[in-house]
Coordinates of C-alpha atoms in Angstrom, one line a residue:
Chain A
X1405 CA 77.8 42.4 132.2
X1406 CA 77.6 43.7 135.7
X1407 CA 75.2 46.2 137.1
X1408 CA 77.6 49.1 137.4
X1409 CA 76.9 51.9 135.0
X1410 CA 79.9 52.8 132.8
X1411 CA 81.0 56.4 132.8
X1412 CA 83.1 57.6 129.8
X1413 CA 86.8 58.4 130.5
X1414 CA 87.4 62.1 131.2
X1415 CA 88.3 64.3 128.2
X1416 CA 91.9 65.4 128.5
X1417 CA 94.0 67.9 126.6
X1418 CA 96.7 66.7 124.1
X1419 CA 100.4 67.3 125.0
X1420 CA 103.7 67.3 123.2
X1421 CA 107.1 67.2 124.9
X1422 CA 110.8 67.6 123.8
X1423 CA 113.1 64.8 124.9
X1424 CA 116.5 65.4 126.5
X1425 CA 119.5 63.3 127.4
X1426 CA 119.3 61.9 131.0
X1427 CA 121.3 63.7 133.6
X1428 CA 122.6 62.6 137.0
X1429 CA 122.2 58.8 136.9
X1430 CA 125.9 58.1 137.3
X1431 CA 127.9 55.5 135.4
X1432 CA 125.9 53.3 133.1
X1433 CA 128.1 50.3 133.8
X1434 CA 130.0 49.7 137.0
X1435 CA 132.7 47.1 137.5
X1436 CA 132.0 44.3 140.1
X1437 CA 134.1 43.9 143.2
X1438 CA 137.2 41.6 142.9
X1439 CA 136.0 38.7 145.0
X1440 CA 132.6 38.6 143.2
X1441 CA 134.4 38.6 139.9
X1442 CA 136.6 35.6 140.8
X1443 CA 133.5 33.5 141.8
X1444 CA 131.8 34.5 138.5
X1445 CA 134.6 32.5 136.8
X1446 CA 133.5 28.8 136.3
X1447 CA 137.1 27.6 136.1
X1448 CA 137.9 29.0 139.5
X1449 CA 134.8 27.4 141.1
X1450 CA 135.5 24.0 139.5
X1451 CA 139.2 24.2 140.5
X1452 CA 138.1 24.7 144.1
X1453 CA 135.9 21.6 143.8
X1454 CA 138.9 19.6 142.4
X1455 CA 141.1 20.7 145.3
X1456 CA 138.3 19.7 147.8
X1457 CA 138.1 16.2 146.1
X1458 CA 141.8 15.7 146.3
X1459 CA 141.8 16.5 150.0
X1460 CA 139.0 14.1 150.7
X1461 CA 140.8 11.4 148.7
X1462 CA 144.1 11.9 150.5
X1463 CA 142.4 11.8 153.9
X1464 CA 140.3 8.7 153.1
X1465 CA 143.4 6.9 151.5
X1466 CA 145.5 7.5 154.7
X1467 CA 142.7 6.5 156.9
X1468 CA 142.1 3.3 154.9
X1469 CA 145.9 2.6 154.7
X1470 CA 145.6 0.0 152.0
X1471 CA 147.7 1.0 149.0
X1472 CA 146.8 -2.2 147.2
X1473 CA 143.1 -1.4 146.9
X1474 CA 143.0 2.4 147.3
X1475 CA 146.2 4.4 147.0
X1476 CA 146.3 7.9 148.4
X1477 CA 146.2 11.0 146.2
X1478 CA 149.9 11.8 146.7
X1479 CA 150.9 8.2 145.9
X1480 CA 148.9 8.4 142.7
X1481 CA 150.5 11.7 141.8
X1482 CA 153.9 10.2 142.4
X1483 CA 153.1 7.2 140.1
X1484 CA 151.7 9.6 137.5
X1485 CA 154.9 11.7 137.7
X1486 CA 157.1 8.6 137.4
X1487 CA 155.0 7.2 134.5
X1488 CA 155.4 10.5 132.6
X1489 CA 159.0 11.0 133.5
X1490 CA 160.0 7.5 132.4
X1491 CA 158.2 8.1 129.1
X1492 CA 155.9 5.1 129.6
X1493 CA 152.6 7.0 129.8
X1494 CA 153.4 9.4 126.9
X1495 CA 154.4 6.4 124.8
X1496 CA 151.2 4.5 125.6
X1497 CA 149.1 7.7 125.1
X1498 CA 150.7 8.2 121.7
X1499 CA 149.9 4.6 120.7
X1500 CA 146.3 5.1 121.8
X1501 CA 145.8 8.4 120.1
X1502 CA 147.4 7.2 116.8
X1503 CA 145.0 4.3 116.7
X1504 CA 142.1 6.6 117.5
X1505 CA 143.0 9.1 114.9
X1506 CA 143.3 6.5 112.2
X1507 CA 139.9 4.9 113.1
X1508 CA 138.2 8.3 113.5
X1509 CA 139.5 9.5 110.1
X1510 CA 138.4 6.4 108.3
X1511 CA 135.0 6.5 110.1
X1512 CA 134.5 10.2 109.0
X1513 CA 135.4 9.5 105.4
X1514 CA 133.0 6.5 105.2
X1515 CA 130.3 8.6 106.9
X1516 CA 130.8 11.4 104.5
X1517 CA 130.5 9.1 101.5
X1518 CA 127.4 7.3 102.9
X1519 CA 125.7 10.6 103.6
X1520 CA 126.5 11.9 100.2
X1521 CA 124.9 8.9 98.6
X1522 CA 122.0 9.3 101.1
X1523 CA 121.2 12.9 100.1
X1524 CA 121.5 12.3 96.4
X1525 CA 119.2 9.3 96.0
X1526 CA 116.2 7.8 97.7
X1527 CA 117.8 4.3 97.7
X1528 CA 120.7 5.9 99.5
X1529 CA 118.5 7.4 102.1
X1530 CA 116.8 4.1 102.8
X1531 CA 120.1 2.4 102.9
X1532 CA 121.5 4.8 105.4
X1533 CA 118.4 4.8 107.6
X1534 CA 118.4 1.0 107.7
X1535 CA 122.1 0.7 108.4
X1536 CA 122.0 3.3 111.2
X1537 CA 118.9 1.7 112.7
X1538 CA 120.6 -1.7 112.7
X1539 CA 124.1 -0.8 113.8
X1540 CA 123.8 2.3 115.9
X1541 CA 122.4 0.4 118.9
X1542 CA 125.1 -2.3 118.6
X1543 CA 127.9 -1.4 121.1
X1544 CA 131.2 -1.4 119.2
X1545 CA 132.9 -3.5 121.9
X1546 CA 130.5 -6.3 121.1
X1547 CA 132.1 -6.6 117.7
X1548 CA 135.5 -7.2 119.2
X1549 CA 135.4 -11.0 119.2
X1550 CA 134.5 -10.9 115.5
X1551 CA 137.2 -8.3 114.8
X1552 CA 139.8 -10.5 116.4
X1553 CA 138.6 -13.4 114.2
X1554 CA 138.9 -11.3 111.1
X1555 CA 141.9 -9.1 111.7
X1556 CA 143.8 -10.9 114.4
X1557 CA 145.4 -9.5 117.5
X1558 CA 146.5 -6.0 116.7
X1559 CA 145.8 -2.5 115.5
X1560 CA 143.5 -3.4 112.6
X1561 CA 141.0 -5.0 115.0
X1562 CA 141.0 -1.8 117.1
X1563 CA 140.6 0.4 114.1
X1564 CA 137.7 -1.7 113.0
X1565 CA 135.7 -1.3 116.2
X1566 CA 136.5 2.5 116.3
X1567 CA 135.2 2.9 112.7
X1568 CA 132.1 1.2 113.8
X1569 CA 131.6 3.4 116.8
X1570 CA 132.2 6.6 114.9
X1571 CA 130.5 5.9 111.6
X1572 CA 126.9 5.6 112.5
X1573 CA 126.7 8.5 115.0
X1574 CA 128.4 10.8 112.5
X1575 CA 126.5 9.7 109.5
X1576 CA 123.2 10.0 111.3
X1577 CA 123.9 13.5 112.5
X1578 CA 125.3 14.6 109.1
X1579 CA 122.3 13.3 107.3
X1580 CA 119.8 15.0 109.6
X1581 CA 121.9 18.2 109.4
X1582 CA 121.7 18.2 105.6
X1583 CA 117.9 17.5 105.7
X1584 CA 117.3 20.5 108.0
X1585 CA 119.0 23.1 105.8
X1586 CA 116.3 25.6 105.1
X1587 CA 114.7 25.7 101.7
X1588 CA 115.5 29.4 101.4
X1589 CA 119.2 28.9 101.8
X1590 CA 119.1 26.1 99.3
X1591 CA 117.3 28.3 96.8
X1592 CA 119.6 31.2 97.5
X1593 CA 122.6 29.0 96.8
X1594 CA 121.1 27.8 93.5
X1595 CA 120.3 31.3 92.3
X1596 CA 124.1 32.0 92.8
X1597 CA 124.6 29.3 90.2
X1598 CA 126.0 26.7 92.6
X1599 CA 125.6 23.0 91.6
X1600 CA 126.7 19.6 92.6
X1601 CA 129.8 19.4 94.8
X1602 CA 130.2 23.2 95.0
X1603 CA 126.7 23.4 96.3
X1604 CA 127.4 20.8 98.9
X1605 CA 130.7 22.5 100.0
X1606 CA 129.4 26.0 99.7
X1607 CA 126.0 25.7 101.2
X1608 CA 125.0 22.3 102.7
X1609 CA 128.1 21.6 104.8
X1610 CA 128.4 25.0 106.5
X1611 CA 124.6 25.3 106.9
X1612 CA 124.5 21.8 108.5
X1613 CA 127.7 22.5 110.5
X1614 CA 126.0 22.6 114.0
X1615 CA 124.6 19.1 113.4
X1616 CA 127.8 17.8 111.9
X1617 CA 129.8 19.2 114.9
X1618 CA 127.4 17.4 117.3
X1619 CA 128.0 14.2 115.3
X1620 CA 131.8 14.7 115.5
X1621 CA 131.5 15.1 119.3
X1622 CA 129.4 12.1 119.8
X1623 CA 131.6 10.1 117.5
X1624 CA 134.7 11.2 119.4
X1625 CA 133.2 10.2 122.7
X1626 CA 132.1 6.8 121.5
X1627 CA 135.5 6.2 119.9
X1628 CA 137.5 7.2 122.9
X1629 CA 135.6 5.0 125.4
X1630 CA 135.4 2.1 123.0
X1631 CA 139.2 2.2 122.3
X1632 CA 140.2 2.2 126.0
X1633 CA 137.8 -0.6 126.7
X1634 CA 139.1 -2.6 123.7
X1635 CA 142.7 -2.1 124.7
X1636 CA 141.8 -3.4 128.2
X1637 CA 140.4 -6.6 126.7
X1638 CA 143.3 -7.5 124.5
X1639 CA 145.6 -4.6 124.7
X1640 CA 149.0 -5.4 123.4
X1641 CA 149.9 -5.8 119.8
X1642 CA 153.5 -6.5 118.7
X1643 CA 154.7 -5.1 122.1
X1644 CA 152.9 -1.8 121.5
X1645 CA 150.1 -1.3 124.1
X1646 CA 148.0 1.8 124.6
X1647 CA 146.7 3.5 127.7
X1648 CA 144.1 0.7 128.3
X1649 CA 146.9 -1.8 128.3
X1650 CA 148.9 0.3 130.7
X1651 CA 146.0 0.1 133.2
X1652 CA 145.6 -3.7 132.7
X1653 CA 149.4 -4.3 133.0
X1654 CA 149.7 -2.4 136.2
X1655 CA 146.7 -4.2 137.7
X1656 CA 148.4 -7.5 137.0
X1657 CA 151.5 -6.3 138.9
X1658 CA 149.2 -5.0 141.6
X1659 CA 150.6 -1.5 141.2
X1660 CA 147.3 0.2 142.0
X1661 CA 148.7 3.7 142.2
X1662 CA 149.8 3.3 138.5
X1663 CA 146.3 2.0 137.6
X1664 CA 144.9 5.2 139.1
X1665 CA 147.5 7.2 137.2
X1666 CA 146.4 5.5 134.0
X1667 CA 142.8 6.3 134.7
X1668 CA 143.6 9.9 135.3
X1669 CA 145.5 10.1 132.0
X1670 CA 142.4 8.7 130.2
X1671 CA 140.3 11.4 131.9
X1672 CA 142.8 14.1 131.0
X1673 CA 142.8 13.3 127.3
X1674 CA 139.0 13.0 127.2
X1675 CA 138.6 16.3 129.0
X1676 CA 141.2 18.0 126.8
X1677 CA 139.5 17.0 123.6
X1678 CA 135.9 17.5 124.8
X1679 CA 136.3 20.6 126.9
X1680 CA 139.1 22.4 125.1
X1681 CA 139.5 21.4 121.5
X1682 CA 135.8 21.0 120.6
X1683 CA 135.0 24.2 122.7
X1684 CA 137.5 26.2 120.6
X1685 CA 136.0 24.8 117.4
X1686 CA 132.5 25.8 118.6
X1687 CA 133.5 29.3 119.6
X1688 CA 135.2 29.9 116.3
X1689 CA 132.3 28.5 114.2
X1690 CA 128.7 27.9 115.3
X1691 CA 128.8 30.4 118.2
X1692 CA 130.4 33.2 116.2
X1693 CA 127.9 32.6 113.4
X1694 CA 125.0 32.8 115.9
X1695 CA 123.9 29.2 114.9
X1696 CA 124.2 28.0 118.5
X1697 CA 123.8 29.9 121.7
X1698 CA 126.9 30.3 123.8
Chain B
X912 CA 121.3 43.3 76.8
X913 CA 122.0 44.6 73.2
X914 CA 119.3 42.6 71.5
X915 CA 116.6 43.7 73.8
X916 CA 115.2 46.9 72.3
X917 CA 112.8 49.3 73.9
X918 CA 109.9 47.6 72.3
X919 CA 110.6 43.9 72.8
X920 CA 110.1 42.6 76.3
X921 CA 112.9 41.5 78.5
X922 CA 111.0 38.7 80.1
X923 CA 108.0 36.9 78.5
X924 CA 105.6 34.7 80.4
X925 CA 103.5 32.9 77.8
X926 CA 100.6 30.7 78.6
X927 CA 102.3 29.3 81.7
X928 CA 100.6 26.6 83.7
X929 CA 102.4 25.6 86.9
X930 CA 101.8 22.5 89.0
X931 CA 103.4 21.1 92.1
X932 CA 103.0 18.0 94.2
X933 CA 102.1 17.8 97.8
X934 CA 102.1 14.4 99.5
X935 CA 98.3 14.0 98.7
X936 CA 97.6 16.2 95.7
X937 CA 98.8 17.6 92.5
X938 CA 98.1 21.3 92.8
X939 CA 97.6 23.5 89.8
X940 CA 99.1 26.8 91.0
X941 CA 98.6 28.9 87.9
X942 CA 96.6 28.3 84.7
X943 CA 97.8 29.8 81.3
X944 CA 99.2 33.0 82.8
X945 CA 100.7 35.5 80.3
X946 CA 102.4 38.8 80.8
X947 CA 105.5 40.7 79.6
X948 CA 108.2 42.5 81.6
X949 CA 110.1 45.3 79.9
X950 CA 113.5 46.6 80.7
X951 CA 113.4 49.1 83.6
X952 CA 109.8 48.2 84.7
X953 CA 108.7 47.5 88.2
X954 CA 106.1 44.8 87.7
X955 CA 104.2 43.7 90.8
X956 CA 102.4 40.4 91.0
X957 CA 99.4 41.0 93.3
X958 CA 96.8 38.6 94.6
X959 CA 95.4 36.7 97.6
X960 CA 97.1 33.7 99.0
X961 CA 96.6 30.7 96.7
X962 CA 96.8 32.7 93.5
X963 CA 100.3 31.3 92.6
X964 CA 102.1 34.6 92.6
X965 CA 105.1 33.2 94.4
X966 CA 105.1 30.1 92.2
X967 CA 105.3 32.3 89.1
X968 CA 108.2 34.1 90.6
X969 CA 109.9 30.8 91.4
X970 CA 109.3 29.7 87.8
X971 CA 110.9 32.9 86.5
X972 CA 113.8 32.2 88.8
X973 CA 114.1 28.8 87.2
X974 CA 113.1 26.6 90.1
X975 CA 110.0 25.2 88.5
X976 CA 109.5 24.2 84.9
X977 CA 106.1 25.1 83.5
X978 CA 103.9 22.1 82.5
X979 CA 102.4 24.3 79.7
X980 CA 103.7 27.4 78.0
X981 CA 107.1 29.0 78.5
X982 CA 109.1 31.7 80.1
X983 CA 111.9 33.5 78.3
X984 CA 114.5 36.0 79.3
X985 CA 116.0 37.9 76.4
X986 CA 114.4 35.3 74.1
X987 CA 116.2 32.4 75.8
X988 CA 113.9 29.8 77.5
X989 CA 114.6 29.7 81.3
X990 CA 115.7 26.2 82.3
X991 CA 117.4 26.6 85.6
X992 CA 118.2 29.1 88.4
X993 CA 121.0 31.5 87.5
X994 CA 122.8 34.6 88.7
X995 CA 121.1 36.7 85.9
X996 CA 117.9 36.5 88.0
X997 CA 118.8 37.2 91.6
X998 CA 116.1 36.7 94.1
X999 CA 115.3 38.3 97.4
X1000 CA 113.2 36.1 99.7
X1001 CA 110.8 36.9 102.5
X1002 CA 112.7 34.8 105.0
X1003 CA 115.5 36.4 107.0
X1004 CA 117.6 33.3 106.9
X1005 CA 118.4 33.8 103.2
X1006 CA 121.7 35.2 104.3
X1007 CA 124.4 32.7 105.0
X1008 CA 125.0 32.9 108.8
X1009 CA 128.6 31.8 108.5
X1010 CA 129.7 34.7 106.4
X1011 CA 130.0 38.4 107.4
X1012 CA 127.8 40.9 105.7
X1013 CA 130.5 41.8 103.2
X1014 CA 131.3 38.2 102.5
X1015 CA 127.6 37.4 102.0
X1016 CA 127.3 40.2 99.3
X1017 CA 130.6 39.2 97.7
X1018 CA 130.0 35.5 97.6
X1019 CA 127.7 35.2 94.5
X1020 CA 130.1 37.3 92.6
X1021 CA 133.1 35.1 93.6
X1022 CA 131.1 32.0 92.6
X1023 CA 130.6 33.5 89.2
X1024 CA 134.2 34.3 88.5
X1025 CA 134.5 38.0 89.5
X1026 CA 137.9 38.7 91.0
X1027 CA 138.2 39.0 94.8
X1028 CA 139.2 42.7 94.6
X1029 CA 136.3 43.7 92.3
X1030 CA 133.8 41.6 94.3
X1031 CA 134.9 43.3 97.4
X1032 CA 134.7 46.8 96.1
X1033 CA 131.3 46.1 94.4
X1034 CA 130.1 44.6 97.7
X1035 CA 131.1 47.7 99.7
X1036 CA 129.5 50.0 97.1
X1037 CA 126.2 48.0 97.2
X1038 CA 126.2 48.1 101.0
X1039 CA 126.8 51.8 101.0
X1040 CA 123.8 52.2 98.7
X1041 CA 121.6 50.5 101.3
X1042 CA 123.2 52.5 104.1
X1043 CA 124.9 49.5 105.8
X1044 CA 128.6 50.6 105.4
X1045 CA 129.0 50.5 109.2
X1046 CA 128.0 46.8 109.4
X1047 CA 130.1 45.2 106.7
X1048 CA 132.1 43.1 109.2
X1049 CA 129.1 42.0 111.3
X1050 CA 127.5 38.6 111.1
X1051 CA 123.9 38.3 110.0
X1052 CA 122.6 37.2 113.4
X1053 CA 123.7 40.6 114.8
X1054 CA 121.4 42.5 112.4
X1055 CA 117.7 43.4 112.7
X1056 CA 115.2 42.0 110.2
X1057 CA 115.1 45.1 108.1
X1058 CA 118.9 45.2 107.9
X1059 CA 119.0 41.6 106.8
X1060 CA 116.6 42.4 104.0
X1061 CA 118.8 45.3 103.0
X1062 CA 121.8 43.0 102.8
X1063 CA 119.9 40.6 100.7
X1064 CA 119.0 43.5 98.3
X1065 CA 122.6 44.6 98.2
X1066 CA 123.7 41.1 97.5
X1067 CA 121.3 40.8 94.6
X1068 CA 122.1 44.3 93.2
X1069 CA 125.8 43.8 93.4
X1070 CA 125.4 40.9 90.9
X1071 CA 123.9 43.4 88.4
X1072 CA 121.2 40.9 87.4
X1073 CA 119.0 41.3 84.3
X1074 CA 115.9 41.0 86.6
X1075 CA 115.6 41.4 90.4
X1076 CA 113.0 39.1 91.8
X1077 CA 111.5 39.9 95.2
X1078 CA 109.2 37.5 96.9
X1079 CA 107.2 39.4 99.6
X1080 CA 110.5 40.8 100.8
X1081 CA 108.9 43.1 103.4
X1082 CA 106.0 40.9 104.6
X1083 CA 107.8 39.9 107.8
X1084 CA 108.8 43.4 108.8
X1085 CA 106.9 45.8 111.1
X1086 CA 104.9 48.5 109.3
X1087 CA 107.3 51.4 110.0
X1088 CA 110.3 49.5 108.7
X1089 CA 108.4 48.3 105.7
X1090 CA 107.4 51.8 104.7
X1091 CA 111.1 52.9 105.0
X1092 CA 112.3 49.9 103.0
X1093 CA 109.8 50.7 100.2
X1094 CA 111.0 54.2 100.0
X1095 CA 114.6 53.0 99.9
X1096 CA 113.8 50.5 97.2
X1097 CA 112.3 53.3 95.0
X1098 CA 115.2 55.5 95.7
X1099 CA 117.6 52.7 94.6
X1100 CA 115.5 52.3 91.5
X1101 CA 115.8 56.0 90.7
X1102 CA 119.6 55.7 91.2
X1103 CA 120.3 52.6 89.2
X1104 CA 117.2 51.8 87.1
X1105 CA 117.0 48.0 87.4
X1106 CA 114.1 45.7 86.2
X1107 CA 112.1 44.5 89.1
X1108 CA 109.5 41.7 89.7
X1109 CA 107.9 42.1 93.1
X1110 CA 105.4 39.8 94.7
X1111 CA 103.0 41.1 97.4
X1112 CA 99.5 40.6 98.8
X1113 CA 99.2 44.2 99.9
X1114 CA 97.3 46.5 97.4
X1115 CA 98.9 49.6 98.8
X1116 CA 102.4 48.2 98.5
X1117 CA 101.7 47.1 95.0
X1118 CA 100.6 50.6 93.9
X1119 CA 103.4 52.4 95.7
X1120 CA 106.2 50.0 94.5
X1121 CA 105.0 49.1 91.1
X1122 CA 105.0 50.8 87.7
X1123 CA 102.6 48.1 86.5
X1124 CA 100.5 45.7 88.6
X1125 CA 99.5 42.3 87.4
X1126 CA 96.4 41.3 89.4
X1127 CA 95.9 37.5 89.8
X1128 CA 92.8 35.6 90.8
X1129 CA 93.1 32.5 93.0
X1130 CA 92.6 28.7 92.6
X1131 CA 94.3 28.4 90.1
X1132 CA 96.1 31.7 89.5
X1133 CA 95.0 33.5 86.3
X1134 CA 95.7 37.1 85.2
X1135 CA 92.7 39.2 86.1
X1136 CA 94.1 42.6 85.1
X1137 CA 97.2 44.5 84.2
X1138 CA 97.2 48.1 85.5
X1139 CA 99.5 51.0 85.2
X1140 CA 100.5 52.9 88.4
X1141 CA 103.8 54.5 87.6
X1142 CA 102.4 57.9 88.4
X1143 CA 101.2 56.8 91.8
X1144 CA 103.7 56.8 94.7
X1145 CA 104.1 57.7 98.3
X1146 CA 103.2 61.3 97.6
X1147 CA 99.9 60.4 96.0
X1148 CA 98.8 57.9 98.7
X1149 CA 96.0 60.3 100.0
X1150 CA 94.9 61.3 96.5
X1151 CA 91.5 60.2 95.1
X1152 CA 93.1 58.5 92.2
X1153 CA 95.1 56.3 94.4
X1154 CA 92.0 55.4 96.4
X1155 CA 90.0 54.7 93.2
X1156 CA 92.7 52.3 91.9
X1157 CA 93.0 50.6 95.2
X1158 CA 89.2 50.2 95.3
X1159 CA 89.1 48.8 91.8
X1160 CA 91.8 46.2 92.6
X1161 CA 90.1 45.4 95.9
X1162 CA 86.8 44.8 94.0
X1163 CA 88.5 42.5 91.6
X1164 CA 90.1 40.4 94.3
X1165 CA 86.9 40.4 96.4
X1166 CA 84.7 39.4 93.4
X1167 CA 87.0 36.5 92.5
X1168 CA 86.9 35.5 96.1
X1169 CA 83.1 35.4 96.0
X1170 CA 83.2 33.3 92.8
X1171 CA 85.6 30.8 94.3
X1172 CA 83.4 30.0 97.2

């Protein structure tokens, strides 16, 4: 202790007050000025960046003046417009998406089965952990030569690599999602009399939905990138190529503007699914339920 | 309910020994515990941590088969969890976050074959009883802890269970809310008259909430005493009798504690 002597606090009288509503503070909430509000909008800010990028691209393209290696922004847009108008890009996109959806769906079904086995038995758990540990680090594209050997040139090979790219990511997330469902929620479900499949559908799947959704997103991202890459490598099957083939084909004919248009289409689909479709699903589910912060 | 007369107990816990496994040990939570619960009673299981009070409640709920002895409800041996023994937990996450308040309360009824209309009206009625009519369309994450516990109570009551099991339901609440919730629970009991088994480690809460207190000693849990306190409530909290009973229970728990070490 220090050497200072401590004096007791002064004795003070008690007091009681009545509380009243506050007066004269003005509006509780005031709207922001218009310009400030516009810049608060992320879409507007990002749109401005895109416009800036397009400008830089156009200027650099004109300065370089080499349409074979680097077409200008406007040339690319023209090629894109022509590709869409002639129906080639939509057709190629449809082929790609169809292959993707088939592979994605098969991957999900197998993942769901594998996870169900994993949560119901210890052997299943060990099986799933071993499989995911082995196959998850293996890039799907590395299986392409084998797929070609097994399934030949065509859609089945593509579907095979997509299933591989979706399956492990989704199964891993689903399984860890199920494991992290709280004991209280499990017990609550069981006191309601839920058992077996009804318990899985009524409690486990919705409770694990944030993890499942994360798995679906990762699975989608893997599948999309894998598919475009696989199409680039051996693209065409029975005269029906996808977007990857469109890019490859136009490179062969040295139509670089169309190559750029193909790349932009790939980006557009990826963006649409990742930033729009999954966002909407998130907003309607995990964010509304307060299971994930917005 | 017909075969249970005023004299025969609704729930019988007879010589129940409960054990559970941790990664390293086989833990004996309770040793030959016996007590009865009659229709309309508010039985409180009271004891320090490690006396197995929550484990007994889980066994009555049907989550844990006894290694010795048996638990019966209306003379039927309890084998698995079921909607005739609804449980209110301590944790706030017992509500399903993907359902609105109303849907949370209606869900157990729908699972058990009550029609949608009836489940809905019973849910609204139960939520009105716990003063949450304004929040029926909110999601659980928008509610405070006390409100979540009220929803859980409404969910359990709407099922009209034979026994309502509550596992330290107010332990995670602040003192003011807890007091309010205890009063509301007793009010609800006055209105409806259900059978309650309530677990707590607070002596005061036990005396206020319970009509009969089962005092348990720790390591492993055994019944130390069964005491009546139906006549002691909030109004008597400052009375000498309340203080005497609290002192008596405290002495029991403290003595056992001394023996255990």
